[in-house]
Amino acid sequence: STLTSLQVLHLMNNQLKDVSALSTLTSLQHLSLSNNQLEHVPLWLHRISDLEVVEGNPLSSLPPSARSSDKELRNFLRACEQHGTGRLYSCRVVLAGAFGAGKSTLL
């Protein structure tokens, strides 16, 4: 990439859903991604010292604590990378049925 020296990038308000292509911008120090459509974020984002992502993005794949601020998001991504978590997934299961129908034996 010819933009490897780029240090500041403002991409807010662009309806972006994926920013994985930005990983080649290794000199980025400030990245603004506010008000897009990001549900997932790559782990390498924690390396950017001045990061704006949380505001205006659904980030539905992340736990609520990681969505509370950009600082908490960076801490969460750093911890995931340190512990070898390459991808982040979430799943919600609801077991509905009559009382005594054996739902708890599934758990």
PDB file of N, CA and C in Angstrom:
ATOM      1  N   SER A   1       0.846  -1.192   0.000  1.00  0.00           N
ATOM      2  CA  SER A   1       0.000   0.000   0.000  1.00  0.00           C
ATOM      3  C   SER A   1       0.882   1.243   0.000  1.00  0.00           C
ATOM      4  N   THR A   2       0.466   2.256  -0.705  1.00  0.00           N
ATOM      5  CA  THR A   2       1.228   3.488  -0.781  1.00  0.00           C
ATOM      6  C   THR A   2       0.884   4.447   0.353  1.00  0.00           C
ATOM      7  N   LEU A   3      -0.055   4.101   1.200  1.00  0.00           N
ATOM      8  CA  LEU A   3      -0.474   4.971   2.291  1.00  0.00           C
ATOM      9  C   LEU A   3       0.046   4.506   3.651  1.00  0.00           C
ATOM     10  N   THR A   4       1.109   3.746   3.680  1.00  0.00           N
ATOM     11  CA  THR A   4       1.597   3.204   4.947  1.00  0.00           C
ATOM     12  C   THR A   4       2.093   4.273   5.912  1.00  0.00           C
ATOM     13  N   SER A   5       2.374   5.475   5.426  1.00  0.00           N
ATOM     14  CA  SER A   5       2.825   6.559   6.300  1.00  0.00           C
ATOM     15  C   SER A   5       1.681   7.414   6.840  1.00  0.00           C
ATOM     16  N   LEU A   6       0.473   7.137   6.420  1.00  0.00           N
ATOM     17  CA  LEU A   6      -0.685   7.911   6.852  1.00  0.00           C
ATOM     18  C   LEU A   6      -0.853   7.824   8.365  1.00  0.00           C
ATOM     19  N   GLN A   7      -0.979   8.961   9.038  1.00  0.00           N
ATOM     20  CA  GLN A   7      -1.073   8.977  10.496  1.00  0.00           C
ATOM     21  C   GLN A   7      -2.454   9.346  11.014  1.00  0.00           C
ATOM     22  N   VAL A   8      -3.236  10.110  10.257  1.00  0.00           N
ATOM     23  CA  VAL A   8      -4.555  10.564  10.689  1.00  0.00           C
ATOM     24  C   VAL A   8      -5.572  10.246   9.607  1.00  0.00           C
ATOM     25  N   LEU A   9      -6.694   9.631  10.004  1.00  0.00           N
ATOM     26  CA  LEU A   9      -7.730   9.275   9.045  1.00  0.00           C
ATOM     27  C   LEU A   9      -9.100   9.474   9.683  1.00  0.00           C
ATOM     28  N   HIS A  10      -9.926  10.289   9.039  1.00  0.00           N
ATOM     29  CA  HIS A  10     -11.286  10.557   9.509  1.00  0.00           C
ATOM     30  C   HIS A  10     -12.266   9.884   8.552  1.00  0.00           C
ATOM     31  N   LEU A  11     -12.985   8.878   9.032  1.00  0.00           N
ATOM     32  CA  LEU A  11     -13.957   8.151   8.217  1.00  0.00           C
ATOM     33  C   LEU A  11     -15.338   8.125   8.873  1.00  0.00           C
ATOM     34  N   MET A  12     -15.657   9.131   9.671  1.00  0.00           N
ATOM     35  CA  MET A  12     -16.948   9.136  10.338  1.00  0.00           C
ATOM     36  C   MET A  12     -18.066   9.461   9.345  1.00  0.00           C
ATOM     37  N   ASN A  13     -19.282   8.994   9.687  1.00  0.00           N
ATOM     38  CA  ASN A  13     -20.497   9.263   8.899  1.00  0.00           C
ATOM     39  C   ASN A  13     -20.421   8.720   7.474  1.00  0.00           C
ATOM     40  N   ASN A  14     -19.956   7.486   7.305  1.00  0.00           N
ATOM     41  CA  ASN A  14     -19.810   6.904   5.970  1.00  0.00           C
ATOM     42  C   ASN A  14     -20.544   5.585   5.767  1.00  0.00           C
ATOM     43  N   GLN A  15     -21.320   5.129   6.725  1.00  0.00           N
ATOM     44  CA  GLN A  15     -22.064   3.866   6.596  1.00  0.00           C
ATOM     45  C   GLN A  15     -21.136   2.654   6.433  1.00  0.00           C
ATOM     46  N   LEU A  16     -19.907   2.745   6.937  1.00  0.00           N
ATOM     47  CA  LEU A  16     -18.951   1.635   6.821  1.00  0.00           C
ATOM     48  C   LEU A  16     -19.401   0.447   7.667  1.00  0.00           C
ATOM     49  N   LYS A  17     -19.237  -0.755   7.116  1.00  0.00           N
ATOM     50  CA  LYS A  17     -19.556  -1.982   7.840  1.00  0.00           C
ATOM     51  C   LYS A  17     -18.318  -2.819   8.121  1.00  0.00           C
ATOM     52  N   ASP A  18     -17.231  -2.546   7.411  1.00  0.00           N
ATOM     53  CA  ASP A  18     -16.007  -3.335   7.551  1.00  0.00           C
ATOM     54  C   ASP A  18     -14.797  -2.417   7.382  1.00  0.00           C
ATOM     55  N   VAL A  19     -13.857  -2.511   8.292  1.00  0.00           N
ATOM     56  CA  VAL A  19     -12.644  -1.696   8.210  1.00  0.00           C
ATOM     57  C   VAL A  19     -11.381  -2.550   8.158  1.00  0.00           C
ATOM     58  N   SER A  20     -11.531  -3.816   7.839  1.00  0.00           N
ATOM     59  CA  SER A  20     -10.373  -4.718   7.835  1.00  0.00           C
ATOM     60  C   SER A  20      -9.312  -4.285   6.818  1.00  0.00           C
ATOM     61  N   ALA A  21      -9.689  -3.620   5.735  1.00  0.00           N
ATOM     62  CA  ALA A  21      -8.722  -3.179   4.725  1.00  0.00           C
ATOM     63  C   ALA A  21      -7.766  -2.123   5.264  1.00  0.00           C
ATOM     64  N   LEU A  22      -8.109  -1.496   6.378  1.00  0.00           N
ATOM     65  CA  LEU A  22      -7.251  -0.460   6.950  1.00  0.00           C
ATOM     66  C   LEU A  22      -6.052  -1.026   7.707  1.00  0.00           C
ATOM     67  N   SER A  23      -5.984  -2.322   7.863  1.00  0.00           N
ATOM     68  CA  SER A  23      -4.902  -2.932   8.650  1.00  0.00           C
ATOM     69  C   SER A  23      -3.525  -2.678   8.057  1.00  0.00           C
ATOM     70  N   THR A  24      -3.437  -2.356   6.783  1.00  0.00           N
ATOM     71  CA  THR A  24      -2.137  -2.085   6.150  1.00  0.00           C
ATOM     72  C   THR A  24      -1.621  -0.685   6.475  1.00  0.00           C
ATOM     73  N   LEU A  25      -2.462   0.138   7.097  1.00  0.00           N
ATOM     74  CA  LEU A  25      -2.052   1.504   7.460  1.00  0.00           C
ATOM     75  C   LEU A  25      -1.368   1.462   8.824  1.00  0.00           C
ATOM     76  N   THR A  26      -0.169   0.975   8.857  1.00  0.00           N
ATOM     77  CA  THR A  26       0.539   0.669  10.097  1.00  0.00           C
ATOM     78  C   THR A  26       1.018   1.892  10.875  1.00  0.00           C
ATOM     79  N   SER A  27       1.006   3.071  10.263  1.00  0.00           N
ATOM     80  CA  SER A  27       1.457   4.280  10.966  1.00  0.00           C
ATOM     81  C   SER A  27       0.311   5.091  11.565  1.00  0.00           C
ATOM     82  N   LEU A  28      -0.919   4.616  11.417  1.00  0.00           N
ATOM     83  CA  LEU A  28      -2.066   5.369  11.933  1.00  0.00           C
ATOM     84  C   LEU A  28      -1.935   5.626  13.421  1.00  0.00           C
ATOM     85  N   GLN A  29      -2.128   6.870  13.808  1.00  0.00           N
ATOM     86  CA  GLN A  29      -2.137   7.246  15.219  1.00  0.00           C
ATOM     87  C   GLN A  29      -3.506   7.742  15.640  1.00  0.00           C
ATOM     88  N   HIS A  30      -4.278   8.283  14.688  1.00  0.00           N
ATOM     89  CA  HIS A  30      -5.635   8.750  14.968  1.00  0.00           C
ATOM     90  C   HIS A  30      -6.568   8.187  13.905  1.00  0.00           C
ATOM     91  N   LEU A  31      -7.629   7.519  14.348  1.00  0.00           N
ATOM     92  CA  LEU A  31      -8.623   6.961  13.438  1.00  0.00           C
ATOM     93  C   LEU A  31     -10.003   7.260  13.990  1.00  0.00           C
ATOM     94  N   SER A  32     -10.793   7.961  13.211  1.00  0.00           N
ATOM     95  CA  SER A  32     -12.147   8.289  13.611  1.00  0.00           C
ATOM     96  C   SER A  32     -13.133   7.499  12.754  1.00  0.00           C
ATOM     97  N   LEU A  33     -13.874   6.594  13.393  1.00  0.00           N
ATOM     98  CA  LEU A  33     -14.854   5.750  12.710  1.00  0.00           C
ATOM     99  C   LEU A  33     -16.254   5.935  13.286  1.00  0.00           C
ATOM    100  N   SER A  34     -16.492   7.014  13.985  1.00  0.00           N
ATOM    101  CA  SER A  34     -17.791   7.255  14.617  1.00  0.00           C
ATOM    102  C   SER A  34     -18.906   7.351  13.578  1.00  0.00           C
ATOM    103  N   ASN A  35     -20.099   6.973  14.014  1.00  0.00           N
ATOM    104  CA  ASN A  35     -21.314   7.095  13.197  1.00  0.00           C
ATOM    105  C   ASN A  35     -21.224   6.360  11.864  1.00  0.00           C
ATOM    106  N   ASN A  36     -20.888   5.091  11.937  1.00  0.00           N
ATOM    107  CA  ASN A  36     -20.909   4.202  10.786  1.00  0.00           C
ATOM    108  C   ASN A  36     -21.849   3.039  11.117  1.00  0.00           C
ATOM    109  N   GLN A  37     -21.683   1.914  10.476  1.00  0.00           N
ATOM    110  CA  GLN A  37     -22.534   0.740  10.708  1.00  0.00           C
ATOM    111  C   GLN A  37     -21.716  -0.452  11.197  1.00  0.00           C
ATOM    112  N   LEU A  38     -20.663  -0.191  11.964  1.00  0.00           N
ATOM    113  CA  LEU A  38     -19.772  -1.258  12.424  1.00  0.00           C
ATOM    114  C   LEU A  38     -20.427  -2.090  13.523  1.00  0.00           C
ATOM    115  N   GLU A  39     -20.511  -3.379  13.300  1.00  0.00           N
ATOM    116  CA  GLU A  39     -20.974  -4.318  14.325  1.00  0.00           C
ATOM    117  C   GLU A  39     -19.793  -5.084  14.904  1.00  0.00           C
ATOM    118  N   HIS A  40     -18.764  -5.271  14.090  1.00  0.00           N
ATOM    119  CA  HIS A  40     -17.558  -6.007  14.466  1.00  0.00           C
ATOM    120  C   HIS A  40     -16.357  -5.094  14.242  1.00  0.00           C
ATOM    121  N   VAL A  41     -15.349  -5.245  15.062  1.00  0.00           N
ATOM    122  CA  VAL A  41     -14.120  -4.482  14.871  1.00  0.00           C
ATOM    123  C   VAL A  41     -12.927  -5.423  14.976  1.00  0.00           C
ATOM    124  N   PRO A  42     -11.902  -5.216  14.153  1.00  0.00           N
ATOM    125  CA  PRO A  42     -10.725  -6.082  14.206  1.00  0.00           C
ATOM    126  C   PRO A  42      -9.873  -5.804  15.447  1.00  0.00           C
ATOM    127  N   LEU A  43      -9.187  -6.825  15.898  1.00  0.00           N
ATOM    128  CA  LEU A  43      -8.374  -6.714  17.112  1.00  0.00           C
ATOM    129  C   LEU A  43      -7.247  -5.696  16.979  1.00  0.00           C
ATOM    130  N   TRP A  44      -6.695  -5.520  15.795  1.00  0.00           N
ATOM    131  CA  TRP A  44      -5.561  -4.607  15.622  1.00  0.00           C
ATOM    132  C   TRP A  44      -5.919  -3.154  15.922  1.00  0.00           C
ATOM    133  N   LEU A  45      -7.187  -2.796  16.016  1.00  0.00           N
ATOM    134  CA  LEU A  45      -7.560  -1.408  16.306  1.00  0.00           C
ATOM    135  C   LEU A  45      -6.999  -0.912  17.642  1.00  0.00           C
ATOM    136  N   HIS A  46      -6.748  -1.801  18.584  1.00  0.00           N
ATOM    137  CA  HIS A  46      -6.234  -1.370  19.888  1.00  0.00           C
ATOM    138  C   HIS A  46      -4.857  -0.726  19.779  1.00  0.00           C
ATOM    139  N   ARG A  47      -4.156  -0.953  18.687  1.00  0.00           N
ATOM    140  CA  ARG A  47      -2.811  -0.385  18.512  1.00  0.00           C
ATOM    141  C   ARG A  47      -2.838   1.102  18.152  1.00  0.00           C
ATOM    142  N   ILE A  48      -3.985   1.624  17.799  1.00  0.00           N
ATOM    143  CA  ILE A  48      -4.105   3.036  17.424  1.00  0.00           C
ATOM    144  C   ILE A  48      -4.304   3.852  18.694  1.00  0.00           C
ATOM    145  N   SER A  49      -3.408   4.793  18.915  1.00  0.00           N
ATOM    146  CA  SER A  49      -3.405   5.529  20.189  1.00  0.00           C
ATOM    147  C   SER A  49      -4.609   6.440  20.363  1.00  0.00           C
ATOM    148  N   ASP A  50      -5.127   7.018  19.309  1.00  0.00           N
ATOM    149  CA  ASP A  50      -6.275   7.915  19.398  1.00  0.00           C
ATOM    150  C   ASP A  50      -7.373   7.344  18.506  1.00  0.00           C
ATOM    151  N   LEU A  51      -8.300   6.639  19.112  1.00  0.00           N
ATOM    152  CA  LEU A  51      -9.314   5.878  18.389  1.00  0.00           C
ATOM    153  C   LEU A  51     -10.704   6.364  18.758  1.00  0.00           C
ATOM    154  N   GLU A  52     -11.535   6.622  17.752  1.00  0.00           N
ATOM    155  CA  GLU A  52     -12.930   7.005  17.963  1.00  0.00           C
ATOM    156  C   GLU A  52     -13.807   6.032  17.192  1.00  0.00           C
ATOM    157  N   VAL A  53     -14.446   5.095  17.916  1.00  0.00           N
ATOM    158  CA  VAL A  53     -15.249   4.063  17.264  1.00  0.00           C
ATOM    159  C   VAL A  53     -16.620   3.899  17.910  1.00  0.00           C
ATOM    160  N   VAL A  54     -16.699   3.969  19.223  1.00  0.00           N
ATOM    161  CA  VAL A  54     -17.897   3.574  19.952  1.00  0.00           C
ATOM    162  C   VAL A  54     -19.130   4.401  19.573  1.00  0.00           C
ATOM    163  N   GLU A  55     -18.971   5.707  19.491  1.00  0.00           N
ATOM    164  CA  GLU A  55     -20.123   6.578  19.261  1.00  0.00           C
ATOM    165  C   GLU A  55     -20.757   6.345  17.891  1.00  0.00           C
ATOM    166  N   GLY A  56     -22.041   6.002  17.893  1.00  0.00           N
ATOM    167  CA  GLY A  56     -22.800   5.886  16.655  1.00  0.00           C
ATOM    168  C   GLY A  56     -22.621   4.607  15.872  1.00  0.00           C
ATOM    169  N   ASN A  57     -21.996   3.588  16.436  1.00  0.00           N
ATOM    170  CA  ASN A  57     -21.859   2.283  15.792  1.00  0.00           C
ATOM    171  C   ASN A  57     -22.566   1.227  16.630  1.00  0.00           C
ATOM    172  N   PRO A  58     -23.269   0.270  15.989  1.00  0.00           N
ATOM    173  CA  PRO A  58     -24.004  -0.743  16.767  1.00  0.00           C
ATOM    174  C   PRO A  58     -23.096  -1.653  17.613  1.00  0.00           C
ATOM    175  N   LEU A  59     -21.956  -2.063  17.092  1.00  0.00           N
ATOM    176  CA  LEU A  59     -20.994  -2.923  17.799  1.00  0.00           C
ATOM    177  C   LEU A  59     -21.687  -4.061  18.548  1.00  0.00           C
ATOM    178  N   SER A  60     -22.651  -4.672  17.890  1.00  0.00           N
ATOM    179  CA  SER A  60     -23.487  -5.688  18.544  1.00  0.00           C
ATOM    180  C   SER A  60     -22.738  -6.965  18.913  1.00  0.00           C
ATOM    181  N   SER A  61     -21.576  -7.201  18.336  1.00  0.00           N
ATOM    182  CA  SER A  61     -20.831  -8.426  18.655  1.00  0.00           C
ATOM    183  C   SER A  61     -19.988  -8.285  19.919  1.00  0.00           C
ATOM    184  N   LEU A  62     -19.964  -7.088  20.508  1.00  0.00           N
ATOM    185  CA  LEU A  62     -19.120  -6.842  21.682  1.00  0.00           C
ATOM    186  C   LEU A  62     -19.941  -6.788  22.958  1.00  0.00           C
ATOM    187  N   PRO A  63     -19.355  -7.160  24.091  1.00  0.00           N
ATOM    188  CA  PRO A  63     -20.070  -7.050  25.367  1.00  0.00           C
ATOM    189  C   PRO A  63     -20.311  -5.580  25.725  1.00  0.00           C
ATOM    190  N   PRO A  64     -21.349  -5.308  26.499  1.00  0.00           N
ATOM    191  CA  PRO A  64     -21.678  -3.918  26.860  1.00  0.00           C
ATOM    192  C   PRO A  64     -20.512  -3.144  27.462  1.00  0.00           C
ATOM    193  N   SER A  65     -19.686  -3.792  28.252  1.00  0.00           N
ATOM    194  CA  SER A  65     -18.560  -3.080  28.873  1.00  0.00           C
ATOM    195  C   SER A  65     -17.591  -2.536  27.823  1.00  0.00           C
ATOM    196  N   ALA A  66     -17.389  -3.256  26.734  1.00  0.00           N
ATOM    197  CA  ALA A  66     -16.477  -2.811  25.677  1.00  0.00           C
ATOM    198  C   ALA A  66     -17.081  -1.692  24.843  1.00  0.00           C
ATOM    199  N   ARG A  67     -18.396  -1.557  24.886  1.00  0.00           N
ATOM    200  CA  ARG A  67     -19.073  -0.512  24.115  1.00  0.00           C
ATOM    201  C   ARG A  67     -19.259   0.774  24.910  1.00  0.00           C
ATOM    202  N   SER A  68     -18.815   0.815  26.153  1.00  0.00           N
ATOM    203  CA  SER A  68     -19.070   1.974  27.012  1.00  0.00           C
ATOM    204  C   SER A  68     -18.200   3.183  26.661  1.00  0.00           C
ATOM    205  N   SER A  69     -17.013   2.961  26.127  1.00  0.00           N
ATOM    206  CA  SER A  69     -16.137   4.070  25.733  1.00  0.00           C
ATOM    207  C   SER A  69     -15.060   3.537  24.790  1.00  0.00           C
ATOM    208  N   ASP A  70     -14.418   4.442  24.080  1.00  0.00           N
ATOM    209  CA  ASP A  70     -13.333   4.028  23.185  1.00  0.00           C
ATOM    210  C   ASP A  70     -12.165   3.430  23.972  1.00  0.00           C
ATOM    211  N   LYS A  71     -11.911   3.955  25.156  1.00  0.00           N
ATOM    212  CA  LYS A  71     -10.843   3.416  26.001  1.00  0.00           C
ATOM    213  C   LYS A  71     -11.147   1.976  26.403  1.00  0.00           C
ATOM    214  N   GLU A  72     -12.385   1.708  26.806  1.00  0.00           N
ATOM    215  CA  GLU A  72     -12.770   0.340  27.186  1.00  0.00           C
ATOM    216  C   GLU A  72     -12.722  -0.599  25.992  1.00  0.00           C
ATOM    217  N   LEU A  73     -13.087  -0.104  24.815  1.00  0.00           N
ATOM    218  CA  LEU A  73     -13.000  -0.914  23.610  1.00  0.00           C
ATOM    219  C   LEU A  73     -11.552  -1.300  23.334  1.00  0.00           C
ATOM    220  N   ARG A  74     -10.643  -0.335  23.409  1.00  0.00           N
ATOM    221  CA  ARG A  74      -9.219  -0.635  23.196  1.00  0.00           C
ATOM    222  C   ARG A  74      -8.714  -1.645  24.210  1.00  0.00           C
ATOM    223  N   ASN A  75      -9.083  -1.492  25.475  1.00  0.00           N
ATOM    224  CA  ASN A  75      -8.665  -2.443  26.511  1.00  0.00           C
ATOM    225  C   ASN A  75      -9.193  -3.837  26.224  1.00  0.00           C
ATOM    226  N   PHE A  76     -10.445  -3.930  25.802  1.00  0.00           N
ATOM    227  CA  PHE A  76     -11.063  -5.226  25.487  1.00  0.00           C
ATOM    228  C   PHE A  76     -10.350  -5.884  24.310  1.00  0.00           C
ATOM    229  N   LEU A  77     -10.105  -5.125  23.244  1.00  0.00           N
ATOM    230  CA  LEU A  77      -9.426  -5.679  22.067  1.00  0.00           C
ATOM    231  C   LEU A  77      -8.001  -6.114  22.389  1.00  0.00           C
ATOM    232  N   ARG A  78      -7.309  -5.329  23.217  1.00  0.00           N
ATOM    233  CA  ARG A  78      -5.952  -5.683  23.632  1.00  0.00           C
ATOM    234  C   ARG A  78      -5.965  -7.004  24.409  1.00  0.00           C
ATOM    235  N   ALA A  79      -6.901  -7.140  25.331  1.00  0.00           N
ATOM    236  CA  ALA A  79      -6.996  -8.371  26.129  1.00  0.00           C
ATOM    237  C   ALA A  79      -7.310  -9.573  25.248  1.00  0.00           C
ATOM    238  N   CYS A  80      -8.179  -9.391  24.276  1.00  0.00           N
ATOM    239  CA  CYS A  80      -8.509 -10.492  23.365  1.00  0.00           C
ATOM    240  C   CYS A  80      -7.302 -10.915  22.558  1.00  0.00           C
ATOM    241  N   GLU A  81      -6.527  -9.953  22.090  1.00  0.00           N
ATOM    242  CA  GLU A  81      -5.342 -10.291  21.316  1.00  0.00           C
ATOM    243  C   GLU A  81      -4.293 -10.985  22.181  1.00  0.00           C
ATOM    244  N   GLN A  82      -4.117 -10.528  23.409  1.00  0.00           N
ATOM    245  CA  GLN A  82      -3.135 -11.127  24.311  1.00  0.00           C
ATOM    246  C   GLN A  82      -3.499 -12.563  24.682  1.00  0.00           C
ATOM    247  N   HIS A  83      -4.791 -12.840  24.740  1.00  0.00           N
ATOM    248  CA  HIS A  83      -5.237 -14.179  25.125  1.00  0.00           C
ATOM    249  C   HIS A  83      -5.509 -15.069  23.915  1.00  0.00           C
ATOM    250  N   GLY A  84      -5.133 -14.598  22.732  1.00  0.00           N
ATOM    251  CA  GLY A  84      -5.238 -15.439  21.545  1.00  0.00           C
ATOM    252  C   GLY A  84      -6.628 -15.568  20.966  1.00  0.00           C
ATOM    253  N   THR A  85      -7.519 -14.662  21.281  1.00  0.00           N
ATOM    254  CA  THR A  85      -8.858 -14.719  20.707  1.00  0.00           C
ATOM    255  C   THR A  85      -8.816 -14.001  19.371  1.00  0.00           C
ATOM    256  N   GLY A  86      -8.839 -14.761  18.290  1.00  0.00           N
ATOM    257  CA  GLY A  86      -8.759 -14.162  16.972  1.00  0.00           C
ATOM    258  C   GLY A  86     -10.063 -13.601  16.464  1.00  0.00           C
ATOM    259  N   ARG A  87     -11.169 -14.161  16.895  1.00  0.00           N
ATOM    260  CA  ARG A  87     -12.476 -13.681  16.459  1.00  0.00           C
ATOM    261  C   ARG A  87     -13.375 -13.577  17.673  1.00  0.00           C
ATOM    262  N   LEU A  88     -14.299 -12.669  17.584  1.00  0.00           N
ATOM    263  CA  LEU A  88     -15.243 -12.458  18.672  1.00  0.00           C
ATOM    264  C   LEU A  88     -16.635 -12.864  18.202  1.00  0.00           C
ATOM    265  N   TYR A  89     -17.276 -13.724  18.952  1.00  0.00           N
ATOM    266  CA  TYR A  89     -18.618 -14.175  18.618  1.00  0.00           C
ATOM    267  C   TYR A  89     -19.518 -13.994  19.826  1.00  0.00           C
ATOM    268  N   SER A  90     -20.772 -13.825  19.565  1.00  0.00           N
ATOM    269  CA  SER A  90     -21.732 -13.811  20.653  1.00  0.00           C
ATOM    270  C   SER A  90     -22.931 -14.648  20.235  1.00  0.00           C
ATOM    271  N   CYS A  91     -23.603 -15.196  21.222  1.00  0.00           N
ATOM    272  CA  CYS A  91     -24.748 -16.039  20.957  1.00  0.00           C
ATOM    273  C   CYS A  91     -25.724 -15.903  22.115  1.00  0.00           C
ATOM    274  N   ARG A  92     -26.979 -15.796  21.815  1.00  0.00           N
ATOM    275  CA  ARG A  92     -28.006 -15.728  22.849  1.00  0.00           C
ATOM    276  C   ARG A  92     -28.960 -16.892  22.616  1.00  0.00           C
ATOM    277  N   VAL A  93     -29.212 -17.659  23.668  1.00  0.00           N
ATOM    278  CA  VAL A  93     -30.099 -18.808  23.582  1.00  0.00           C
ATOM    279  C   VAL A  93     -31.253 -18.597  24.548  1.00  0.00           C
ATOM    280  N   VAL A  94     -32.452 -18.771  24.044  1.00  0.00           N
ATOM    281  CA  VAL A  94     -33.643 -18.683  24.877  1.00  0.00           C
ATOM    282  C   VAL A  94     -34.355 -20.023  24.799  1.00  0.00           C
ATOM    283  N   LEU A  95     -34.551 -20.661  25.942  1.00  0.00           N
ATOM    284  CA  LEU A  95     -35.277 -21.921  26.013  1.00  0.00           C
ATOM    285  C   LEU A  95     -36.673 -21.628  26.535  1.00  0.00           C
ATOM    286  N   ALA A  96     -37.650 -21.838  25.690  1.00  0.00           N
ATOM    287  CA  ALA A  96     -39.026 -21.561  26.078  1.00  0.00           C
ATOM    288  C   ALA A  96     -39.817 -22.865  26.082  1.00  0.00           C
ATOM    289  N   GLY A  97     -40.723 -22.958  27.010  1.00  0.00           N
ATOM    290  CA  GLY A  97     -41.569 -24.144  27.071  1.00  0.00           C
ATOM    291  C   GLY A  97     -42.266 -24.238  28.414  1.00  0.00           C
ATOM    292  N   ALA A  98     -43.085 -25.241  28.521  1.00  0.00           N
ATOM    293  CA  ALA A  98     -43.874 -25.432  29.731  1.00  0.00           C
ATOM    294  C   ALA A  98     -42.985 -25.825  30.910  1.00  0.00           C
ATOM    295  N   PHE A  99     -43.413 -25.442  32.098  1.00  0.00           N
ATOM    296  CA  PHE A  99     -42.718 -25.815  33.324  1.00  0.00           C
ATOM    297  C   PHE A  99     -42.628 -27.332  33.401  1.00  0.00           C
ATOM    298  N   GLY A 100     -41.444 -27.843  33.746  1.00  0.00           N
ATOM    299  CA  GLY A 100     -41.259 -29.281  33.916  1.00  0.00           C
ATOM    300  C   GLY A 100     -41.098 -30.028  32.608  1.00  0.00           C
ATOM    301  N   ALA A 101     -40.877 -29.343  31.503  1.00  0.00           N
ATOM    302  CA  ALA A 101     -40.772 -30.003  30.209  1.00  0.00           C
ATOM    303  C   ALA A 101     -39.376 -30.494  29.887  1.00  0.00           C
ATOM    304  N   GLY A 102     -38.402 -30.304  30.798  1.00  0.00           N
ATOM    305  CA  GLY A 102     -37.054 -30.827  30.597  1.00  0.00           C
ATOM    306  C   GLY A 102     -36.080 -29.884  29.916  1.00  0.00           C
ATOM    307  N   LYS A 103     -36.397 -28.619  29.893  1.00  0.00           N
ATOM    308  CA  LYS A 103     -35.502 -27.648  29.242  1.00  0.00           C
ATOM    309  C   LYS A 103     -34.153 -27.564  29.935  1.00  0.00           C
ATOM    310  N   SER A 104     -34.116 -27.635  31.247  1.00  0.00           N
ATOM    311  CA  SER A 104     -32.867 -27.473  31.975  1.00  0.00           C
ATOM    312  C   SER A 104     -31.910 -28.634  31.739  1.00  0.00           C
ATOM    313  N   THR A 105     -32.379 -29.778  31.282  1.00  0.00           N
ATOM    314  CA  THR A 105     -31.469 -30.891  31.006  1.00  0.00           C
ATOM    315  C   THR A 105     -30.636 -30.623  29.773  1.00  0.00           C
ATOM    316  N   LEU A 106     -31.038 -29.668  28.934  1.00  0.00           N
ATOM    317  CA  LEU A 106     -30.249 -29.309  27.764  1.00  0.00           C
ATOM    318  C   LEU A 106     -28.984 -28.565  28.158  1.00  0.00           C
ATOM    319  N   LEU A 107     -29.013 -27.874  29.300  1.00  0.00           N
ATOM    320  CA  LEU A 107     -27.877 -27.076  29.730  1.00  0.00           C
ATOM    321  C   LEU A 107     -26.889 -27.974  30.409  1.00  0.00           C
TER     322      LEU A 107
END
